[in-house]
Amino acid sequence: MIGRLNHVAIAVPDLDAAAAVYRNALGAQVSAPQAEPDHGVTVVFVELSNTKIELLHPLGDNSPIQAFLNKNPSGGMHHVCYEVDDILAARDRLKAEGARVLGNGEPKIGAHGKPVLFLHPKDFCGTLVEIEQA
Ligand code: CO
Protein backbone atom coordinates (compact mmCIF):
# COMPACT_ATOMS: atom_id res chain seq x y z
CA MET A 1 0.00 0.00 0.00
CA ILE A 2 2.63 2.58 0.95
CA GLY A 3 4.66 4.09 -1.84
CA ARG A 4 7.69 6.34 -1.71
CA LEU A 5 9.31 7.67 1.42
CA ASN A 6 8.25 11.31 1.22
CA HIS A 7 10.38 12.59 4.09
CA VAL A 8 11.99 11.89 7.41
CA ALA A 9 11.35 14.60 10.01
CA ILE A 10 13.96 15.37 12.65
CA ALA A 11 13.12 17.61 15.60
CA VAL A 12 15.99 19.93 16.48
CA PRO A 13 16.59 22.34 19.36
CA ASP A 14 18.67 24.75 17.21
CA LEU A 15 17.52 25.10 13.62
CA ASP A 16 20.50 27.13 12.41
CA ALA A 17 22.96 24.68 13.89
CA ALA A 18 21.08 21.73 12.39
CA ALA A 19 20.91 23.38 8.96
CA ALA A 20 24.65 24.04 9.16
CA VAL A 21 25.35 20.38 9.93
CA TYR A 22 23.43 19.26 6.85
CA ARG A 23 24.85 22.02 4.64
CA ASN A 24 28.47 21.91 5.73
CA ALA A 25 29.32 18.51 7.21
CA LEU A 26 26.95 16.48 5.02
CA GLY A 27 27.16 18.73 1.95
CA ALA A 28 23.41 18.75 1.32
CA GLN A 29 21.20 21.32 -0.35
CA VAL A 30 19.35 23.09 2.46
CA SER A 31 16.44 25.55 2.20
CA ALA A 32 15.95 28.75 4.14
CA PRO A 33 13.81 28.28 7.28
CA GLN A 34 10.09 28.35 6.53
CA ALA A 35 7.54 29.21 9.21
CA GLU A 36 4.46 26.96 9.19
CA PRO A 37 2.28 28.60 11.86
CA ASP A 38 -0.67 26.28 11.14
CA HIS A 39 1.52 23.33 12.11
CA GLY A 40 3.41 24.95 14.96
CA VAL A 41 6.79 24.45 13.34
CA THR A 42 9.56 26.17 11.47
CA VAL A 43 10.99 23.84 8.85
CA VAL A 44 14.26 23.60 6.97
CA PHE A 45 14.01 21.28 3.96
CA VAL A 46 17.03 19.20 3.07
CA GLU A 47 16.70 18.04 -0.52
CA LEU A 48 18.16 14.63 -1.29
CA SER A 49 18.01 12.92 -4.65
CA ASN A 50 15.50 10.31 -3.48
CA THR A 51 13.67 11.99 -0.58
CA LYS A 52 13.73 14.92 1.83
CA ILE A 53 14.78 15.48 5.39
CA GLU A 54 12.71 18.03 7.30
CA LEU A 55 14.39 19.72 10.24
CA LEU A 56 11.58 20.80 12.59
CA HIS A 57 11.77 23.43 15.29
CA PRO A 58 8.88 24.51 17.55
CA LEU A 59 6.96 27.63 16.56
CA GLY A 60 4.44 29.19 18.95
CA ASP A 61 3.07 27.99 22.25
CA ASN A 62 1.34 24.75 21.32
CA SER A 63 3.89 23.24 19.01
CA PRO A 64 3.59 19.46 18.65
CA ILE A 65 7.39 19.37 18.57
CA GLN A 66 7.95 20.91 21.99
CA ALA A 67 6.98 17.87 24.08
CA PHE A 68 9.23 15.72 21.92
CA LEU A 69 12.17 18.07 22.48
CA ASN A 70 11.45 18.16 26.21
CA LYS A 71 11.95 14.39 26.22
CA ASN A 72 14.79 14.46 23.68
CA PRO A 73 16.67 17.70 24.38
CA SER A 74 19.34 17.13 21.76
CA GLY A 75 16.72 16.35 19.12
CA GLY A 76 15.93 13.16 17.27
CA MET A 77 13.87 11.48 14.60
CA HIS A 78 10.28 12.65 14.98
CA HIS A 79 8.41 10.85 12.19
CA VAL A 80 8.63 9.23 8.79
CA CYS A 81 6.21 10.07 6.00
CA TYR A 82 5.09 7.53 3.42
CA GLU A 83 3.11 8.37 0.32
CA VAL A 84 -0.21 6.71 -0.42
CA ASP A 85 -2.43 7.00 -3.50
CA ASP A 86 -5.73 7.30 -1.63
CA ILE A 87 -5.61 8.51 1.94
CA LEU A 88 -9.15 7.53 2.88
CA ALA A 89 -8.71 4.01 1.52
CA ALA A 90 -5.39 3.81 3.37
CA ARG A 91 -6.99 5.01 6.61
CA ASP A 92 -9.82 2.50 6.37
CA ARG A 93 -7.43 -0.34 5.70
CA LEU A 94 -5.19 0.68 8.61
CA LYS A 95 -8.16 0.92 10.97
CA ALA A 96 -9.35 -2.50 9.83
CA GLU A 97 -5.85 -3.77 10.70
CA GLY A 98 -6.27 -2.37 14.20
CA ALA A 99 -3.97 0.63 13.82
CA ARG A 100 -4.76 3.81 15.72
CA VAL A 101 -5.16 6.92 13.61
CA LEU A 102 -4.36 10.08 15.61
CA GLY A 103 -6.70 13.04 15.95
CA ASN A 104 -10.27 12.74 14.77
CA GLY A 105 -9.34 10.36 11.97
CA GLU A 106 -10.02 12.89 9.24
CA PRO A 107 -7.10 13.93 7.02
CA LYS A 108 -5.66 17.40 7.54
CA ILE A 109 -3.81 19.49 5.02
CA GLY A 110 -0.14 18.98 5.80
CA ALA A 111 2.91 21.15 5.37
CA HIS A 112 3.04 20.40 1.62
CA GLY A 113 -0.60 21.33 0.98
CA LYS A 114 -1.67 17.70 0.68
CA PRO A 115 -3.90 15.57 2.94
CA VAL A 116 -2.09 13.77 5.73
CA LEU A 117 -2.82 11.54 8.71
CA PHE A 118 -0.62 10.45 11.60
CA LEU A 119 -0.55 6.92 13.01
CA HIS A 120 0.16 5.92 16.59
CA PRO A 121 3.83 5.07 17.16
CA LYS A 122 2.97 2.09 19.37
CA ASP A 123 1.36 0.42 16.37
CA PHE A 124 4.37 1.05 14.10
CA CYS A 125 7.52 -0.18 15.76
CA GLY A 126 7.83 2.85 18.02
CA THR A 127 7.84 5.32 15.14
CA LEU A 128 5.32 8.07 14.50
CA VAL A 129 4.15 7.51 10.92
CA GLU A 130 2.65 10.16 8.66
CA ILE A 131 0.86 9.14 5.50
CA GLU A 132 0.41 11.68 2.73
CA GLN A 133 -1.74 11.47 -0.36
CA ALA A 134 0.90 12.26 -2.94
CO1 CO B 1 5.92 15.31 8.06
mmCIF file of C-alpha atoms and ligand atoms in Angstrom, residues 7 9 54 79 81 112 118 130, ligand 1:
data_model
loop_
_atom_site.group_PDB
_atom_site.id
_atom_site.type_symbol
_atom_site.label_atom_id
_atom_site.label_comp_id
_atom_site.label_asym_id
_atom_site.label_seq_id
_atom_site.Cartn_x
_atom_site.Cartn_y
_atom_site.Cartn_z
ATOM 1 C CA HIS A 7 10.380 12.593 4.088
ATOM 2 C CA ALA A 9 11.351 14.599 10.009
ATOM 3 C CA GLU A 54 12.712 18.028 7.300
ATOM 4 C CA HIS A 79 8.412 10.850 12.190
ATOM 5 C CA CYS A 81 6.208 10.066 5.995
ATOM 6 C CA HIS A 112 3.036 20.401 1.615
ATOM 7 C CA PHE A 118 -0.617 10.449 11.598
ATOM 8 C CA GLU A 130 2.646 10.160 8.655
HETATM 9 CO CO CO B 1 5.916 15.313 8.063
#
